[in-house]
Amino acid sequence: MDYVSLHTHTTFSLLDSYGTPEQYVQRASEIGHKAIAITEHGNTSSHPKLEKACRKHGIKPIYGCEFYVGEDKQRSKNHITVLARNLEGYRNLLRLSTLAYTEERFYYMPTIRITDLFQYQEGLIVLSGCLAGLVSRRVLDGDMDGARDVARLLKDNLEHFYIEVQPLTLEDSVTANNGLVEIAGELNIPLVATNDVHYLEPGDEKVQWFLSTVRRRKNIHDDWGTMDKRCYLATGEEMIAWGAPAEAVRNTVRIADMCEEFELPKAEPVRFGIDNPYEALVELCREGWRARKIPREDWDTYKARLFRELELIKDKNFVDYFLVVADMVQWAKSQGILVGPARGSAAGSLVSYLVGITEVDPIEWDLLFERFIDVSRHDPPDIDLDFQDNRREEVKEYLRQKYGVDRVANIAGYSLFKPKSLLDDIGRVFKIPRPEIEEAKNDLYENGGTKSVGEVISERWEELSHLTKVEGMIRQLTVHAAGVIVASDSLDGYTTLGRGGNIMLDHRDAEYLG
């Protein structure tokens, strides 16, 4: 039977799931799914990677979010699953996820109210959620009347609403599903079967248990519960065999058919905000020519290089980019903020030197411009800038004032499970003596040894060999110390704005949406 995964977590639901969007999409393709949804907790960080992976494997992407729902200053939250049916719905999904991080909504976790969902429901499909859902929690509390009231409220105020059942092995799952099926029948609300996917394949629950233990800062002797062995990407046949109603399984395909296939919105390059930017760039080069005191006997060489660079910059629509960067650097220098002389391939650009972005003459040092801007590539050039550490925030504030608070944001940084930190976590979780962990670290390549972390784990603790899969996964989300994005219009039209107005994308995904 056809089945579509509508409730798949990702690595970006930090330490709450195992696997990347690419791995989930590949697995979905292998088991015959035609579409897949990713619903992170409270944000949309994985969507660029989902789009790229689905294009590669020929699967329809469905963009969603598992929201936390609650009232102001209420620490206990319920969950609700929301899917974008079309591009308008996707923009509403972003509005909701950004709203969840605002000061008046965020309380321990990014939170929306039920009324927010009603207000921004256009283009959305709403599922009642997992065992922590608005309806199922009341069923589990024995409050069937309260569960009916909430289900009725959602049905009456949402155009597309489904009761969600999940055929897990947990006793609570059976209790919740019985109550949910009863309420759906009484109120004539369609059922949909989802699986609370937290890992890729059967057996990976051991990896997920480890990640959850790390997240909760527990160890093997702490009794916090067990990971359900059905929380992997399953087929429709498996779902029915586990007890999901056949009609509920078929409804996953109906929902997927309702969802249009659209491209994620991409931002236009930022504009400097003047009528003739190319003439402005040329004039900056003239001023730089005079200020740098280019030797007269070398004018022909410098002019040939300058005209070639300017033409390529113009042809590739990079003019505004150079003006934005040059303006930022010159403002910083005017405020006495230290700026690095040059780093990376930007030092090969004469234009960068003349407009004051760099302080290295590429002709004097025989540096190649083509390492900076390649004729055959269309992605923007990479200008690495170093600003005085304790005054970076002043530069960011200048950008906010010039381009708009909602158009400037820090990007995210991700710390990964690296070999030594992974061994530290294994030692803490499994109560392995510290000297034994330090001895294991000495065997690593990076410590002068001869082995990978996978070899170290497998040889020393064979029963933990499954944890070699964790290396390279995202361990923690951070704000990048210096990475800033400047957009052509409000960033919440393209991604979730988190706390402080920062986006939860790394530089690669930020570039992909720009």
Coordinates of C-alpha atoms in Angstrom, one line a residue:
M1 CA 0.0 0.0 0.0
D2 CA 1.2 3.5 -0.8
Y3 CA 2.3 5.5 2.2
V4 CA 3.9 8.9 2.6
S5 CA 6.0 9.9 5.6
L6 CA 4.5 13.1 7.1
H7 CA 6.2 13.3 10.5
T8 CA 10.0 12.9 10.1
H9 CA 12.4 14.6 12.4
T10 CA 15.9 15.5 11.4
T11 CA 19.3 16.2 12.9
F12 CA 18.3 19.8 13.3
S13 CA 15.9 18.8 16.0
L14 CA 19.1 18.7 18.0
L15 CA 19.9 15.3 19.5
D16 CA 16.2 14.5 19.2
S17 CA 16.7 12.4 16.1
Y18 CA 19.4 10.6 14.2
G19 CA 20.0 11.2 10.5
T20 CA 20.3 14.0 7.9
P21 CA 17.7 15.2 5.4
E22 CA 19.8 13.5 2.6
Q23 CA 19.7 10.2 4.5
Y24 CA 16.0 10.4 5.2
V25 CA 15.1 11.2 1.5
Q26 CA 17.4 8.4 0.2
R27 CA 15.8 6.0 2.6
A28 CA 12.3 7.1 1.6
S29 CA 13.3 6.6 -2.1
E30 CA 14.6 3.1 -1.3
I31 CA 11.3 2.0 0.3
G32 CA 9.1 3.5 -2.4
H33 CA 7.8 6.7 -0.8
K34 CA 6.8 9.4 -3.3
A35 CA 6.9 12.2 -0.9
I36 CA 8.4 13.1 2.5
A37 CA 7.7 15.8 5.1
I38 CA 10.2 17.0 7.6
T39 CA 8.8 18.5 10.8
E40 CA 11.4 19.9 13.2
H41 CA 10.6 21.1 16.6
G42 CA 9.8 24.8 16.3
N43 CA 11.9 25.7 13.3
T44 CA 12.5 25.2 9.6
S45 CA 16.3 24.9 9.4
S46 CA 16.4 21.6 7.4
H47 CA 14.2 22.8 4.5
P48 CA 17.0 23.9 2.2
K49 CA 18.7 20.5 2.6
L50 CA 15.3 18.8 2.1
E51 CA 14.7 20.6 -1.2
K52 CA 18.2 19.7 -2.5
A53 CA 17.9 16.1 -1.4
C54 CA 14.4 15.6 -2.9
R55 CA 15.5 17.1 -6.3
K56 CA 18.4 14.6 -6.3
H57 CA 16.2 11.6 -5.5
G58 CA 13.0 12.6 -7.4
I59 CA 10.7 12.8 -4.3
K60 CA 8.2 15.5 -3.5
P61 CA 9.3 17.6 -0.5
I62 CA 6.6 18.6 2.0
Y63 CA 7.7 21.4 4.3
G64 CA 6.4 21.3 7.8
C65 CA 7.0 22.1 11.4
E66 CA 6.1 20.5 14.7
F67 CA 5.1 23.5 16.8
Y68 CA 4.9 23.9 20.5
V69 CA 1.5 25.2 21.5
G70 CA 0.8 26.9 24.8
E71 CA -0.3 30.1 26.5
D72 CA 1.9 32.9 27.8
K73 CA 4.4 31.9 30.6
Q74 CA 3.1 28.3 30.5
R75 CA 6.1 25.9 30.7
S76 CA 4.2 22.8 29.8
K77 CA 3.7 22.7 26.0
N78 CA 1.6 20.6 23.6
H79 CA 2.7 19.7 20.1
I80 CA 0.9 20.2 16.8
T81 CA 2.0 19.2 13.3
V82 CA 1.7 21.8 10.5
L83 CA 2.4 21.2 6.8
A84 CA 2.6 23.8 4.0
R85 CA 0.1 23.0 1.2
N86 CA 1.5 25.7 -1.2
L87 CA 3.8 28.7 -1.3
E88 CA 1.4 30.9 0.5
G89 CA 1.1 28.3 3.2
Y90 CA 4.9 28.1 3.4
R91 CA 5.1 31.8 4.0
N92 CA 2.6 31.4 6.8
L93 CA 4.6 28.5 8.2
L94 CA 7.6 30.9 8.4
R95 CA 5.5 33.6 10.0
L96 CA 4.3 31.2 12.7
S97 CA 7.8 29.8 13.3
T98 CA 9.3 33.3 13.6
L99 CA 6.4 34.5 15.8
A100 CA 7.2 31.5 18.1
Y101 CA 10.6 33.0 18.9
T102 CA 9.4 36.6 19.7
E103 CA 9.8 37.9 23.2
E104 CA 6.0 37.7 23.9
R105 CA 5.8 34.1 22.8
F106 CA 9.1 32.4 23.7
Y107 CA 9.0 30.7 27.1
Y108 CA 11.6 28.0 27.5
M109 CA 10.8 26.9 24.0
P110 CA 9.5 28.6 20.8
T111 CA 5.7 28.7 21.3
I112 CA 2.6 29.6 19.4
R113 CA -1.0 30.0 20.5
I114 CA -3.9 28.2 19.0
T115 CA -5.2 31.6 17.9
D116 CA -2.0 32.2 15.9
L117 CA -2.7 29.0 14.0
F118 CA -6.2 30.2 13.2
Q119 CA -4.9 33.6 12.0
Y120 CA -2.2 32.2 9.7
Q121 CA -3.9 29.0 8.5
E122 CA -4.2 29.9 4.8
G123 CA -2.4 27.3 2.7
L124 CA -1.7 25.0 5.7
I125 CA -2.7 21.5 6.7
V126 CA -2.9 20.8 10.4
L127 CA -2.5 17.4 12.1
S128 CA -3.4 17.0 15.8
G129 CA 0.1 15.9 16.8
C130 CA 1.9 13.1 18.5
L131 CA 1.4 11.7 22.0
A132 CA 2.2 15.1 23.3
G133 CA -0.5 16.7 21.0
L134 CA -3.3 19.0 22.1
V135 CA -5.9 16.2 21.8
S136 CA -4.0 13.1 22.7
R137 CA -2.6 14.6 25.9
R138 CA -6.1 15.1 27.2
V139 CA -7.1 11.5 26.1
L140 CA -4.1 10.2 28.1
D141 CA -5.1 12.3 31.1
G142 CA -8.5 10.6 31.0
D143 CA -10.2 13.8 30.0
M144 CA -12.2 12.7 26.9
D145 CA -14.6 15.6 27.2
G146 CA -11.7 18.0 27.1
A147 CA -10.2 16.2 24.2
R148 CA -13.5 16.4 22.3
D149 CA -13.7 20.1 23.0
V150 CA -10.2 20.8 21.6
A151 CA -10.7 18.6 18.6
R152 CA -14.0 20.4 17.9
L153 CA -12.4 23.8 18.3
L154 CA -9.7 22.9 15.8
K155 CA -12.1 21.4 13.3
D156 CA -14.4 24.4 13.4
N157 CA -11.6 26.9 12.9
L158 CA -9.3 25.2 10.5
E159 CA -10.0 24.5 6.9
H160 CA -7.8 21.4 6.8
F161 CA -7.6 19.5 10.0
Y162 CA -6.8 15.8 10.6
I163 CA -6.7 13.6 13.8
E164 CA -3.2 12.0 13.9
V165 CA -2.7 8.4 15.1
Q166 CA 0.7 6.8 15.6
P167 CA 0.9 3.0 15.9
L168 CA 3.8 2.8 18.3
T169 CA 4.6 0.0 20.8
L170 CA 4.2 2.2 23.9
E171 CA 1.1 1.5 26.0
D172 CA 0.2 5.2 25.9
S173 CA 0.1 5.0 22.1
V174 CA -2.6 2.3 22.2
T175 CA -4.6 4.2 24.8
A176 CA -4.3 7.5 22.9
N177 CA -5.2 5.9 19.5
N178 CA -8.3 4.3 20.8
G179 CA -9.5 7.6 22.2
L180 CA -8.5 9.5 19.0
V181 CA -10.3 7.1 16.7
E182 CA -13.4 7.4 18.8
I183 CA -13.3 11.2 18.7
A184 CA -12.6 11.3 15.0
G185 CA -15.7 9.1 14.4
E186 CA -17.9 11.2 16.6
L187 CA -16.9 14.5 15.1
N188 CA -16.5 13.4 11.5
I189 CA -12.8 14.4 11.4
P190 CA -10.6 12.5 9.0
L191 CA -7.8 10.3 10.4
V192 CA -4.2 10.3 9.3
A193 CA -1.5 7.7 10.3
T194 CA 1.9 9.1 10.9
N195 CA 5.0 7.6 12.4
D196 CA 7.0 9.6 15.0
V197 CA 10.2 9.1 13.0
H198 CA 13.4 9.8 15.0
Y199 CA 15.8 7.5 13.2
L200 CA 16.3 5.8 9.8
E201 CA 16.1 2.1 10.1
P202 CA 15.3 -0.7 12.5
G203 CA 18.1 -1.0 15.0
D204 CA 19.0 2.6 14.9
E205 CA 17.0 3.2 18.1
K206 CA 20.3 2.4 19.9
V207 CA 21.9 5.4 18.3
Q208 CA 18.9 7.5 19.1
W209 CA 19.0 6.4 22.7
F210 CA 22.5 7.6 23.0
L211 CA 21.7 11.0 21.4
S212 CA 18.8 11.5 23.7
T213 CA 20.9 10.5 26.7
V214 CA 23.6 13.1 25.7
R215 CA 20.9 15.7 25.2
R216 CA 19.4 15.1 28.7
R217 CA 22.9 14.8 30.2
K218 CA 22.0 11.4 31.6
N219 CA 23.9 8.2 31.7
I220 CA 23.2 4.5 31.2
H221 CA 22.1 4.1 34.9
D222 CA 19.5 6.8 34.7
D223 CA 15.9 5.6 34.1
W224 CA 14.4 8.1 31.7
G225 CA 12.5 5.7 29.5
T226 CA 13.2 3.8 26.3
M227 CA 13.1 4.7 22.6
D228 CA 10.3 3.0 20.7
K229 CA 11.5 0.5 18.2
R230 CA 9.0 1.6 15.6
C231 CA 10.2 5.2 15.3
Y232 CA 12.0 4.6 11.9
L233 CA 10.9 5.4 8.4
A234 CA 8.3 2.7 7.8
T235 CA 6.3 1.5 4.8
G236 CA 2.5 1.6 4.6
E237 CA 2.3 -2.1 5.0
E238 CA 4.3 -2.0 8.2
M239 CA 2.0 0.8 9.5
I240 CA -1.1 -1.3 8.9
A241 CA 0.5 -4.4 10.4
W242 CA 1.2 -2.3 13.5
G243 CA -2.5 -1.5 13.8
A244 CA -2.9 1.8 11.9
P245 CA -6.4 2.1 10.2
A246 CA -6.0 1.5 6.5
E247 CA -8.0 4.7 5.7
A248 CA -5.6 6.7 7.9
V249 CA -2.7 5.3 5.9
R250 CA -4.3 6.1 2.6
N251 CA -4.9 9.7 3.8
T252 CA -1.1 10.3 4.0
V253 CA -1.2 10.0 0.2
R254 CA -4.2 12.2 -0.1
I255 CA -2.5 14.9 1.9
A256 CA 0.7 14.6 -0.2
D257 CA -1.5 15.0 -3.3
M258 CA -3.0 18.2 -1.8
C259 CA 0.5 19.7 -1.3
E260 CA 1.8 21.5 -4.3
E261 CA 5.4 21.0 -5.3
F262 CA 7.0 24.5 -5.2
E263 CA 10.5 25.9 -4.9
L264 CA 11.5 27.5 -1.6
P265 CA 11.5 31.3 -1.9
K266 CA 14.9 32.7 -2.8
A267 CA 16.0 36.2 -1.9
E268 CA 17.3 38.6 -4.5
P269 CA 20.8 39.9 -4.0
V270 CA 21.0 42.9 -1.7
R271 CA 21.0 46.3 -3.4
F272 CA 23.2 49.2 -2.3
G273 CA 20.3 51.6 -2.9
I274 CA 21.5 54.0 -5.5
D275 CA 20.4 54.7 -9.1
N276 CA 23.7 53.8 -10.9
P277 CA 25.7 51.3 -8.8
Y278 CA 28.2 50.5 -11.5
E279 CA 29.2 54.2 -12.0
A280 CA 29.5 54.4 -8.2
L281 CA 31.9 51.4 -8.2
V282 CA 33.9 52.9 -11.0
E283 CA 34.2 56.2 -9.1
L284 CA 35.3 54.4 -6.0
C285 CA 38.1 52.7 -8.1
R286 CA 39.1 56.2 -9.4
E287 CA 39.4 57.5 -5.9
G288 CA 41.3 54.4 -4.8
W289 CA 43.6 54.8 -7.8
R290 CA 44.6 58.3 -6.6
A291 CA 44.8 57.3 -2.9
R292 CA 46.9 54.2 -3.6
K293 CA 49.3 56.3 -5.8
I294 CA 49.6 53.7 -8.6
P295 CA 53.0 54.3 -10.3
R296 CA 52.6 56.0 -13.7
E297 CA 54.9 53.6 -15.5
D298 CA 52.6 50.7 -14.5
W299 CA 49.3 52.3 -15.5
D300 CA 48.8 50.2 -18.6
T301 CA 49.2 47.0 -16.6
Y302 CA 46.8 48.2 -13.8
K303 CA 44.2 49.6 -16.2
A304 CA 44.0 46.3 -18.2
R305 CA 43.5 44.3 -15.0
L306 CA 41.0 46.8 -13.6
F307 CA 38.8 46.9 -16.7
R308 CA 38.8 43.2 -16.9
E309 CA 37.7 42.8 -13.3
L310 CA 35.1 45.5 -13.6
E311 CA 33.5 44.0 -16.7
L312 CA 33.3 40.6 -15.1
I313 CA 31.9 42.0 -11.8
K314 CA 29.2 43.9 -13.9
D315 CA 28.4 40.9 -16.0
K316 CA 27.8 38.6 -13.0
N317 CA 25.7 41.3 -11.1
F318 CA 28.2 41.5 -8.3
V319 CA 28.4 45.3 -8.3
D320 CA 26.0 45.9 -5.4
Y321 CA 27.8 43.3 -3.4
F322 CA 31.1 45.1 -3.7
L323 CA 29.5 48.4 -2.8
V324 CA 27.9 46.9 0.3
V325 CA 31.2 45.3 1.5
A326 CA 33.3 48.4 0.7
D327 CA 30.8 50.7 2.5
M328 CA 30.9 48.4 5.6
V329 CA 34.7 48.3 5.7
Q330 CA 35.1 52.0 5.2
W331 CA 32.5 52.8 7.9
A332 CA 34.3 50.5 10.3
K333 CA 37.7 52.1 9.6
S334 CA 36.2 55.6 10.0
Q335 CA 35.1 54.6 13.5
G336 CA 38.5 53.4 14.4
I337 CA 37.5 49.7 14.2
L338 CA 40.4 47.5 13.2
V339 CA 39.9 45.6 9.9
G340 CA 42.2 42.9 8.6
P341 CA 44.2 43.7 5.5
A342 CA 43.1 40.6 3.5
R343 CA 42.4 37.0 3.8
G344 CA 41.6 34.3 1.2
S345 CA 41.1 34.8 -2.5
A346 CA 39.7 38.3 -2.2
A347 CA 43.4 39.5 -2.0
G348 CA 43.6 38.6 -5.7
S349 CA 41.2 41.4 -6.7
L350 CA 42.5 44.8 -7.8
V351 CA 39.0 46.3 -7.4
S352 CA 38.9 45.1 -3.7
Y353 CA 42.3 46.8 -3.2
L354 CA 41.3 50.1 -4.8
V355 CA 37.9 50.4 -3.0
G356 CA 39.6 49.7 0.4
I357 CA 38.2 46.2 1.1
T358 CA 41.7 44.8 1.1
E359 CA 45.2 46.3 1.7
V360 CA 47.2 44.0 -0.5
D361 CA 48.1 45.0 -4.1
P362 CA 47.5 41.8 -6.2
I363 CA 49.7 43.0 -9.1
E364 CA 52.7 43.7 -6.9
W365 CA 52.3 40.3 -5.3
D366 CA 51.3 38.5 -8.5
L367 CA 48.0 37.2 -7.2
L368 CA 45.4 35.7 -9.5
F369 CA 41.9 37.3 -9.8
E370 CA 40.5 34.1 -11.2
R371 CA 40.9 32.4 -7.8
F372 CA 38.4 35.0 -6.5
I373 CA 35.8 35.2 -9.3
D374 CA 35.8 32.3 -11.8
V375 CA 34.3 33.1 -15.2
S376 CA 32.5 29.7 -15.3
R377 CA 30.8 30.1 -11.9
H378 CA 27.8 32.3 -10.9
D379 CA 27.8 32.1 -7.1
P380 CA 28.9 35.3 -5.3
P381 CA 32.6 35.8 -4.5
D382 CA 33.7 35.0 -1.0
I383 CA 35.2 38.0 0.8
D384 CA 36.6 37.1 4.2
L385 CA 36.8 40.0 6.5
D386 CA 38.3 40.3 10.0
F387 CA 36.9 42.9 12.3
Q388 CA 38.1 43.8 15.8
D389 CA 36.6 41.1 18.0
N390 CA 35.2 43.4 20.7
R391 CA 33.6 45.8 18.2
R392 CA 31.9 43.5 15.7
E393 CA 28.5 44.3 17.1
E394 CA 29.0 47.9 16.1
V395 CA 29.4 46.9 12.5
K396 CA 26.3 44.7 12.7
E397 CA 24.3 47.6 14.2
Y398 CA 25.5 49.8 11.4
L399 CA 24.2 47.3 8.8
R400 CA 20.9 47.0 10.7
Q401 CA 20.4 50.8 10.6
K402 CA 21.3 51.0 7.0
Y403 CA 19.4 48.1 5.5
G404 CA 16.7 47.3 8.2
V405 CA 16.6 45.3 11.4
D406 CA 14.6 42.5 9.7
R407 CA 17.1 42.2 6.8
V408 CA 20.3 41.7 8.8
A409 CA 21.0 38.6 11.0
N410 CA 23.7 36.4 12.3
I411 CA 23.9 33.0 10.8
A412 CA 24.1 29.8 12.8
G413 CA 27.1 27.7 13.6
Y414 CA 27.0 24.0 14.4
S415 CA 29.3 22.1 16.7
L416 CA 29.7 18.5 15.6
F417 CA 30.4 15.2 17.2
K418 CA 34.2 15.1 16.7
P419 CA 36.3 12.1 17.6
K420 CA 37.5 13.3 21.0
S421 CA 34.2 14.9 22.1
L422 CA 32.4 11.7 21.0
L423 CA 34.7 9.6 23.2
D424 CA 34.0 12.0 26.1
D425 CA 30.3 11.6 25.6
I426 CA 30.6 7.8 25.4
G427 CA 32.6 7.8 28.6
R428 CA 30.1 9.8 30.5
V429 CA 27.0 8.0 29.2
F430 CA 28.4 4.5 29.8
K431 CA 30.4 5.3 32.9
I432 CA 33.7 4.3 31.4
P433 CA 36.6 5.3 33.6
R434 CA 38.3 8.5 32.6
P435 CA 41.8 7.0 32.2
E436 CA 40.4 4.5 29.7
I437 CA 38.8 7.3 27.6
E438 CA 42.1 9.2 27.6
E439 CA 44.0 6.1 26.5
A440 CA 41.5 5.7 23.7
K441 CA 42.0 9.3 22.6
N442 CA 45.8 8.5 22.2
D443 CA 45.0 6.0 19.5
L444 CA 43.3 8.7 17.3
Y445 CA 44.9 10.1 14.1
E446 CA 44.6 13.6 15.4
N447 CA 46.5 12.7 18.6
G448 CA 49.3 11.1 16.7
G449 CA 47.8 7.6 16.7
T450 CA 46.9 5.4 13.8
K451 CA 43.2 4.8 14.1
S452 CA 39.9 6.5 13.3
V453 CA 37.3 7.0 16.1
G454 CA 35.2 4.2 14.5
E455 CA 38.1 1.8 14.8
V456 CA 38.8 2.9 18.3
I457 CA 35.2 2.4 19.4
S458 CA 34.8 -1.0 17.6
E459 CA 38.1 -2.4 18.9
R460 CA 37.7 -1.3 22.5
W461 CA 33.9 -1.6 23.0
E462 CA 32.5 -3.8 20.3
E463 CA 29.0 -3.6 21.9
L464 CA 29.1 0.2 21.1
S465 CA 30.2 -0.1 17.5
H466 CA 26.8 1.3 16.3
L467 CA 27.9 4.7 17.8
T468 CA 30.4 5.1 15.0
K469 CA 27.5 6.5 13.0
V470 CA 27.3 9.5 15.3
E471 CA 30.7 11.0 14.2
G472 CA 30.1 14.2 12.2
M473 CA 26.5 14.7 13.3
I474 CA 25.4 18.0 14.7
R475 CA 25.7 18.2 18.4
Q476 CA 24.8 21.8 19.3
L477 CA 23.4 24.9 17.6
T478 CA 25.3 28.1 18.2
V479 CA 25.3 31.7 16.8
H480 CA 28.2 32.2 14.4
A481 CA 30.7 34.6 16.0
A482 CA 31.1 36.8 12.9
G483 CA 28.9 35.4 10.1
V484 CA 26.2 37.9 9.1
I485 CA 23.7 37.9 6.3
V486 CA 22.2 41.0 4.6
A487 CA 19.0 40.4 2.6
S488 CA 17.2 42.3 0.0
D489 CA 14.0 42.3 2.1
S490 CA 12.7 40.8 5.3
L491 CA 14.4 37.5 6.2
D492 CA 11.2 36.0 7.6
G493 CA 10.0 35.5 4.1
Y494 CA 12.7 32.9 3.5
T495 CA 13.5 31.2 6.9
T496 CA 12.7 31.2 10.6
L497 CA 14.1 34.1 12.6
G498 CA 15.1 32.8 15.9
R499 CA 15.9 34.6 19.2
G500 CA 17.6 38.0 18.7
G501 CA 16.4 38.0 15.1
N502 CA 19.1 35.5 14.0
I503 CA 18.6 32.8 11.4
M504 CA 19.1 29.1 12.2
L505 CA 20.9 28.3 8.9
D506 CA 24.6 27.7 8.4
H507 CA 26.4 29.7 5.7
R508 CA 25.9 27.1 3.0
D509 CA 22.1 27.0 3.4
A510 CA 22.0 30.8 3.8
E511 CA 23.8 31.2 0.5
Y512 CA 21.4 28.6 -1.1
L513 CA 18.4 30.8 -0.2
G514 CA 20.1 34.0 -1.4

